């Protein structure tokens, strides 16, 4: 005897739900392939120590395949009304729901430690390699940091002072010419993308930063005074509600899948 009433509605919802989830898995798989093949500049920023792009890519690859298999399992189990497949689907949904909840708790509990690790790796990558343009690694780090600083209108990890310990500054001999305390990418630009005052940014008078003789708390209108780590973090946190919304949506999908699969199993048993 076939399903009736609410169980039949659950069957239809399960099929539609899992078809959507299946295409979501394809999207995740495609995103993972792209991330692995075309690594982001964050790898160069840390000299490969924080390979976010490739790590995230592999997670997306595995997750995409897993999502597609689970969606196929749920869709097939619902359409054919196979109880054992639906029970396995239910168990997988429970495990994924617990994993999602655990991930949220871990990120919330260890946020400070995670931020410190990222900040330290960024600082090590910059100090150890920026300005070493005669090496492949140094050239990659230098280019990545220049692009990053221009994009976020910032300088260094926490501020411009980190450049004092880089090859970029320590390899210079002067005067003359005046020492350049920061790279050009740390300088404020006009609408055309040209620094407003390149010398005033890189080699200012002793009373202005980034000159080491500048008084504490002094500022320079030609220099990006903010650190890149804080600016990038604040920008990402601006999308916090989007991330939270996605997490809630995923949680709802998982919970809905659990309920729908059990609804079909119970309805089939009652029908039998």
mmCIF file of C-alpha atoms in Angstrom:
data_model
loop_
_atom_site.group_PDB
_atom_site.id
_atom_site.type_symbol
_atom_site.label_atom_id
_atom_site.label_comp_id
_atom_site.label_asym_id
_atom_site.label_seq_id
_atom_site.Cartn_x
_atom_site.Cartn_y
_atom_site.Cartn_z
ATOM 1 C CA UNK A 1 0.000 0.000 0.000
ATOM 2 C CA UNK A 2 1.364 3.425 -0.985
ATOM 3 C CA UNK A 3 1.924 6.449 1.211
ATOM 4 C CA UNK A 4 -1.000 8.685 2.082
ATOM 5 C CA UNK A 5 -1.612 12.040 3.702
ATOM 6 C CA UNK A 6 1.343 13.784 5.361
ATOM 7 C CA UNK A 7 3.737 10.953 4.490
ATOM 8 C CA UNK A 8 3.031 11.483 0.782
ATOM 9 C CA UNK A 9 3.710 15.220 1.199
ATOM 10 C CA UNK A 10 6.975 14.380 2.949
ATOM 11 C CA UNK A 11 7.942 12.155 0.026
ATOM 12 C CA UNK A 12 7.415 14.970 -2.483
ATOM 13 C CA UNK A 13 9.280 17.455 -0.276
ATOM 14 C CA UNK A 14 12.163 14.988 0.175
ATOM 15 C CA UNK A 15 12.557 14.554 -3.579
ATOM 16 C CA UNK A 16 12.436 18.299 -4.312
ATOM 17 C CA UNK A 17 14.689 19.102 -1.349
ATOM 18 C CA UNK A 18 17.340 16.600 -2.343
ATOM 19 C CA UNK A 19 17.356 17.594 -6.020
ATOM 20 C CA UNK A 20 18.188 21.132 -4.855
ATOM 21 C CA UNK A 21 20.824 19.780 -2.451
ATOM 22 C CA UNK A 22 22.322 17.688 -5.288
ATOM 23 C CA UNK A 23 22.858 20.783 -7.424
ATOM 24 C CA UNK A 24 24.307 22.509 -4.366
ATOM 25 C CA UNK A 25 26.831 19.680 -4.176
ATOM 26 C CA UNK A 26 27.744 20.220 -7.827
ATOM 27 C CA UNK A 27 28.304 23.923 -7.080
ATOM 28 C CA UNK A 28 30.519 23.047 -4.104
ATOM 29 C CA UNK A 29 32.479 20.578 -6.237
ATOM 30 C CA UNK A 30 33.025 23.218 -8.936
ATOM 31 C CA UNK A 31 34.100 25.760 -6.335
ATOM 32 C CA UNK A 32 36.537 23.275 -4.838
ATOM 33 C CA UNK A 33 38.130 22.538 -8.209
ATOM 34 C CA UNK A 34 38.523 26.255 -8.872
ATOM 35 C CA UNK A 35 40.065 26.887 -5.431
ATOM 36 C CA UNK A 36 42.593 24.045 -5.825
ATOM 37 C CA UNK A 37 43.604 25.004 -9.365
ATOM 38 C CA UNK A 38 43.654 28.778 -8.827
ATOM 39 C CA UNK A 39 45.054 29.333 -5.328
ATOM 40 C CA UNK A 40 44.313 32.627 -3.644
ATOM 41 C CA UNK A 41 47.015 35.156 -2.744
ATOM 42 C CA UNK A 42 46.621 34.308 0.956
ATOM 43 C CA UNK A 43 49.037 31.444 0.286
ATOM 44 C CA UNK A 44 51.718 33.898 -0.813
ATOM 45 C CA UNK A 45 50.958 36.322 2.018
ATOM 46 C CA UNK A 46 52.026 33.668 4.531
ATOM 47 C CA UNK A 47 54.651 31.983 2.336
ATOM 48 C CA UNK A 48 52.463 28.902 2.095
ATOM 49 C CA UNK A 49 52.060 28.455 5.856
ATOM 50 C CA UNK A 50 48.316 29.188 5.717
ATOM 51 C CA UNK A 51 47.179 27.619 2.486
ATOM 52 C CA UNK A 52 43.536 28.604 2.949
ATOM 53 C CA UNK A 53 42.574 28.399 -0.678
ATOM 54 C CA UNK A 54 43.757 24.865 -1.351
ATOM 55 C CA UNK A 55 42.654 23.598 2.065
ATOM 56 C CA UNK A 56 39.197 25.084 1.557
ATOM 57 C CA UNK A 57 39.216 23.700 -1.987
ATOM 58 C CA UNK A 58 39.845 20.145 -0.824
ATOM 59 C CA UNK A 59 37.132 20.513 1.822
ATOM 60 C CA UNK A 60 34.721 21.713 -0.873
ATOM 61 C CA UNK A 61 35.718 18.837 -3.163
ATOM 62 C CA UNK A 62 35.109 16.210 -0.498
ATOM 63 C CA UNK A 63 32.030 17.990 0.804
ATOM 64 C CA UNK A 64 30.581 18.396 -2.699
ATOM 65 C CA UNK A 65 30.926 14.702 -3.481
ATOM 66 C CA UNK A 66 29.496 13.758 -0.073
ATOM 67 C CA UNK A 67 26.531 16.113 -0.520
ATOM 68 C CA UNK A 68 25.763 14.684 -3.955
ATOM 69 C CA UNK A 69 25.870 11.108 -2.652
ATOM 70 C CA UNK A 70 23.701 11.929 0.360
ATOM 71 C CA UNK A 71 21.213 13.828 -1.814
ATOM 72 C CA UNK A 72 21.034 10.889 -4.236
ATOM 73 C CA UNK A 73 20.506 8.528 -1.302
ATOM 74 C CA UNK A 74 17.676 10.644 0.116
ATOM 75 C CA UNK A 75 16.016 11.264 -3.248
ATOM 76 C CA UNK A 76 16.178 7.622 -4.312
ATOM 77 C CA UNK A 77 15.081 6.391 -0.895
ATOM 78 C CA UNK A 78 12.085 8.728 -0.849
ATOM 79 C CA UNK A 79 11.016 8.063 -4.445
ATOM 80 C CA UNK A 80 11.309 4.270 -4.130
ATOM 81 C CA UNK A 81 10.119 4.325 -0.510
ATOM 82 C CA UNK A 82 13.055 2.184 0.619
ATOM 83 C CA UNK A 83 13.127 2.260 4.420
ATOM 84 C CA UNK A 84 16.748 1.145 4.885
ATOM 85 C CA UNK A 85 18.021 3.932 2.588
ATOM 86 C CA UNK A 86 15.916 6.501 4.438
ATOM 87 C CA UNK A 87 17.212 5.314 7.808
ATOM 88 C CA UNK A 88 20.812 5.591 6.583
ATOM 89 C CA UNK A 89 19.959 9.055 5.216
ATOM 90 C CA UNK A 90 18.520 10.001 8.617
ATOM 91 C CA UNK A 91 21.677 8.856 10.429
ATOM 92 C CA UNK A 92 23.898 10.836 8.035
ATOM 93 C CA UNK A 93 21.719 13.934 8.522
ATOM 94 C CA UNK A 94 22.063 13.600 12.305
ATOM 95 C CA UNK A 95 25.865 13.291 12.029
ATOM 96 C CA UNK A 96 26.096 16.322 9.716
ATOM 97 C CA UNK A 97 23.849 18.346 12.042
ATOM 98 C CA UNK A 98 26.077 17.506 15.016
ATOM 99 C CA UNK A 99 29.201 18.380 12.990
ATOM 100 C CA UNK A 100 27.717 21.741 11.997
ATOM 101 C CA UNK A 101 26.825 22.507 15.603
ATOM 102 C CA UNK A 102 30.292 21.427 16.791
ATOM 103 C CA UNK A 103 32.004 23.604 14.152
ATOM 104 C CA UNK A 104 30.043 26.668 15.255
ATOM 105 C CA UNK A 105 30.928 26.011 18.909
ATOM 106 C CA UNK A 106 34.645 25.456 18.153
ATOM 107 C CA UNK A 107 34.936 28.640 16.065
ATOM 108 C CA UNK A 108 33.145 30.650 18.760
ATOM 109 C CA UNK A 109 35.220 29.164 21.604
ATOM 110 C CA UNK A 110 38.635 29.415 19.924
ATOM 111 C CA UNK A 111 38.156 32.565 17.865
ATOM 112 C CA UNK A 112 40.917 34.425 19.721
ATOM 113 C CA UNK A 113 43.441 31.626 19.252
ATOM 114 C CA UNK A 114 42.567 31.292 15.563
ATOM 115 C CA UNK A 115 43.024 35.035 15.024
ATOM 116 C CA UNK A 116 46.438 34.961 16.761
ATOM 117 C CA UNK A 117 47.660 32.099 14.572
ATOM 118 C CA UNK A 118 46.579 33.910 11.405
ATOM 119 C CA UNK A 119 48.136 37.201 12.538
ATOM 120 C CA UNK A 120 51.454 35.545 13.460
ATOM 121 C CA UNK A 121 51.684 33.637 10.181
ATOM 122 C CA UNK A 122 50.976 36.801 8.202
ATOM 123 C CA UNK A 123 53.687 38.658 10.127
ATOM 124 C CA UNK A 124 56.220 35.843 9.621
ATOM 125 C CA UNK A 125 55.489 35.679 5.906
ATOM 126 C CA UNK A 126 55.921 39.431 5.461
ATOM 127 C CA UNK A 127 59.019 39.891 7.655
ATOM 128 C CA UNK A 128 60.806 36.883 6.289
ATOM 129 C CA UNK A 129 60.184 37.396 2.582
ATOM 130 C CA UNK A 130 58.994 40.881 1.598
ATOM 131 C CA UNK A 131 61.530 42.602 -0.618
ATOM 132 C CA UNK A 132 63.410 39.425 -1.570
ATOM 133 C CA UNK A 133 62.479 39.859 -5.222
ATOM 134 C CA UNK A 134 65.483 37.830 -6.359
ATOM 135 C CA UNK A 135 63.781 34.630 -5.158
ATOM 136 C CA UNK A 136 60.565 33.009 -6.350
ATOM 137 C CA UNK A 137 59.134 32.889 -2.824
ATOM 138 C CA UNK A 138 60.111 36.454 -1.995
ATOM 139 C CA UNK A 139 58.735 37.760 -5.276
ATOM 140 C CA UNK A 140 55.430 35.982 -4.680
ATOM 141 C CA UNK A 141 55.096 37.309 -1.122
ATOM 142 C CA UNK A 142 56.007 40.846 -2.212
ATOM 143 C CA UNK A 143 53.472 40.900 -5.038
ATOM 144 C CA UNK A 144 50.747 39.391 -2.853
ATOM 145 C CA UNK A 145 51.268 41.959 -0.089
ATOM 146 C CA UNK A 146 51.369 44.856 -2.549
ATOM 147 C CA UNK A 147 48.056 43.769 -4.077
ATOM 148 C CA UNK A 148 46.543 43.178 -0.648
ATOM 149 C CA UNK A 149 47.573 46.590 0.694
ATOM 150 C CA UNK A 150 46.261 48.401 -2.360
ATOM 151 C CA UNK A 151 42.942 46.556 -2.187
ATOM 152 C CA UNK A 152 42.361 47.171 1.520
ATOM 153 C CA UNK A 153 44.129 50.584 1.685
ATOM 154 C CA UNK A 154 46.284 49.437 4.600
ATOM 155 C CA UNK A 155 49.915 48.883 5.518
ATOM 156 C CA UNK A 156 51.585 45.883 7.146
ATOM 157 C CA UNK A 157 49.889 43.390 9.436
ATOM 158 C CA UNK A 158 49.115 45.605 12.446
ATOM 159 C CA UNK A 159 50.766 48.787 11.121
ATOM 160 C CA UNK A 160 53.636 50.127 8.997
ATOM 161 C CA UNK A 161 56.323 49.473 11.652
ATOM 162 C CA UNK A 162 56.702 45.830 10.641
ATOM 163 C CA UNK A 163 58.560 46.893 7.497
ATOM 164 C CA UNK A 164 61.559 48.018 9.562
ATOM 165 C CA UNK A 165 62.489 44.341 9.956
ATOM 166 C CA UNK A 166 62.134 43.368 6.309
ATOM 167 C CA UNK A 167 64.691 42.985 3.540
ATOM 168 C CA UNK A 168 62.943 45.869 1.787
ATOM 169 C CA UNK A 169 64.258 48.358 4.387
ATOM 170 C CA UNK A 170 67.356 46.614 5.746
ATOM 171 C CA UNK A 171 68.878 46.131 2.291
ATOM 172 C CA UNK A 172 68.812 49.877 1.560
ATOM 173 C CA UNK A 173 71.903 52.031 1.977
ATOM 174 C CA UNK A 174 71.538 55.731 2.665
ATOM 175 C CA UNK A 175 71.657 58.601 2.825
ATOM 176 C CA UNK A 176 71.684 59.496 -0.007
ATOM 177 C CA UNK A 177 69.068 58.648 -1.209
ATOM 178 C CA UNK A 178 66.597 58.794 1.740
ATOM 179 C CA UNK A 179 65.608 55.400 3.087
ATOM 180 C CA UNK A 180 62.168 54.204 2.021
ATOM 181 C CA UNK A 181 60.545 52.960 5.209
ATOM 182 C CA UNK A 182 57.482 51.471 3.506
ATOM 183 C CA UNK A 183 56.686 50.171 0.003
ATOM 184 C CA UNK A 184 54.727 52.260 -2.484
ATOM 185 C CA UNK A 185 51.640 50.082 -1.933
ATOM 186 C CA UNK A 186 51.347 51.610 1.578
ATOM 187 C CA UNK A 187 50.923 55.109 0.166
ATOM 188 C CA UNK A 188 47.617 56.950 -0.217
ATOM 189 C CA UNK A 189 46.663 57.347 -3.876
ATOM 190 C CA UNK A 190 44.490 59.701 -5.884
ATOM 191 C CA UNK A 191 41.615 58.694 -8.182
ATOM 192 C CA UNK A 192 44.096 57.751 -10.907
ATOM 193 C CA UNK A 193 45.844 55.299 -8.562
ATOM 194 C CA UNK A 194 49.001 57.415 -8.262
ATOM 195 C CA UNK A 195 50.478 58.155 -4.793
ATOM 196 C CA UNK A 196 49.548 61.663 -3.663
ATOM 197 C CA UNK A 197 53.029 62.259 -2.229
ATOM 198 C CA UNK A 198 55.358 59.293 -2.668
ATOM 199 C CA UNK A 199 58.374 60.762 -0.870
ATOM 200 C CA UNK A 200 56.192 62.174 1.889
ATOM 201 C CA UNK A 201 54.869 58.655 2.404
ATOM 202 C CA UNK A 202 58.032 56.571 2.109
ATOM 203 C CA UNK A 203 60.712 58.987 3.342
ATOM 204 C CA UNK A 204 59.051 61.745 5.394
ATOM 205 C CA UNK A 205 60.625 64.236 7.777
ATOM 206 C CA UNK A 206 61.584 62.913 11.251
ATOM 207 C CA UNK A 207 58.348 64.186 12.822
ATOM 208 C CA UNK A 208 56.103 62.011 10.616
ATOM 209 C CA UNK A 209 55.635 58.252 10.400
ATOM 210 C CA UNK A 210 56.874 55.887 9.074
ATOM 211 C CA UNK A 211 60.134 57.625 10.071
ATOM 212 C CA UNK A 212 61.342 55.847 13.256
ATOM 213 C CA UNK A 213 61.988 59.260 14.832
ATOM 214 C CA UNK A 214 58.312 60.243 14.628
ATOM 215 C CA UNK A 215 56.597 60.790 18.015
ATOM 216 C CA UNK A 216 54.159 58.139 19.203
ATOM 217 C CA UNK A 217 50.625 58.839 18.050
ATOM 218 C CA UNK A 218 51.657 60.996 15.096
ATOM 219 C CA UNK A 219 49.979 60.462 11.724
ATOM 220 C CA UNK A 220 50.821 60.960 8.075
ATOM 221 C CA UNK A 221 48.077 61.865 5.589
ATOM 222 C CA UNK A 222 50.119 60.296 2.769
ATOM 223 C CA UNK A 223 50.428 56.901 4.479
ATOM 224 C CA UNK A 224 47.859 54.179 5.164
ATOM 225 C CA UNK A 225 47.938 54.094 8.962
ATOM 226 C CA UNK A 226 45.680 51.062 9.465
ATOM 227 C CA UNK A 227 47.005 47.516 9.575
ATOM 228 C CA UNK A 228 45.774 45.053 6.973
ATOM 229 C CA UNK A 229 44.826 42.320 9.416
ATOM 230 C CA UNK A 230 42.267 44.461 11.244
ATOM 231 C CA UNK A 231 40.860 45.904 8.032
ATOM 232 C CA UNK A 232 40.485 42.507 6.377
ATOM 233 C CA UNK A 233 38.975 40.996 9.527
ATOM 234 C CA UNK A 234 36.469 43.837 9.895
ATOM 235 C CA UNK A 235 35.503 43.493 6.238
ATOM 236 C CA UNK A 236 34.903 39.763 6.634
ATOM 237 C CA UNK A 237 32.969 40.282 9.863
ATOM 238 C CA UNK A 238 30.719 42.624 7.913
ATOM 239 C CA UNK A 239 29.437 39.496 6.190
ATOM 240 C CA UNK A 240 28.791 37.829 9.541
ATOM 241 C CA UNK A 241 25.028 37.956 9.151
ATOM 242 C CA UNK A 242 25.309 36.329 5.735
ATOM 243 C CA UNK A 243 27.422 33.495 7.164
ATOM 244 C CA UNK A 244 25.025 33.134 10.101
ATOM 245 C CA UNK A 245 22.072 33.029 7.705
ATOM 246 C CA UNK A 246 23.730 30.310 5.622
ATOM 247 C CA UNK A 247 24.494 28.282 8.755
ATOM 248 C CA UNK A 248 20.877 28.581 9.922
ATOM 249 C CA UNK A 249 19.587 27.624 6.455
ATOM 250 C CA UNK A 250 21.852 24.563 6.366
ATOM 251 C CA UNK A 251 20.696 23.609 9.850
ATOM 252 C CA UNK A 252 17.054 23.901 8.783
ATOM 253 C CA UNK A 253 17.702 21.756 5.700
ATOM 254 C CA UNK A 254 19.409 19.078 7.779
ATOM 255 C CA UNK A 255 16.680 19.082 10.415
ATOM 256 C CA UNK A 256 13.985 19.043 7.729
ATOM 257 C CA UNK A 257 15.667 16.113 6.022
ATOM 258 C CA UNK A 258 15.719 14.168 9.287
ATOM 259 C CA UNK A 259 12.041 14.818 9.952
ATOM 260 C CA UNK A 260 10.927 14.083 6.383
ATOM 261 C CA UNK A 261 12.831 10.804 6.157
ATOM 262 C CA UNK A 262 11.354 9.534 9.430
ATOM 263 C CA UNK A 263 7.912 10.711 8.336
ATOM 264 C CA UNK A 264 8.142 8.539 5.220
ATOM 265 C CA UNK A 265 9.485 5.530 7.158
ATOM 266 C CA UNK A 266 6.698 5.771 9.741
ATOM 267 C CA UNK A 267 4.071 6.338 7.037
ATOM 268 C CA UNK A 268 5.279 3.277 5.111
ATOM 269 C CA UNK A 269 5.127 1.116 8.250
ATOM 270 C CA UNK A 270 1.614 2.317 9.019
ATOM 271 C CA UNK A 271 0.605 1.602 5.430
ATOM 272 C CA UNK A 272 2.054 -1.874 5.598
#
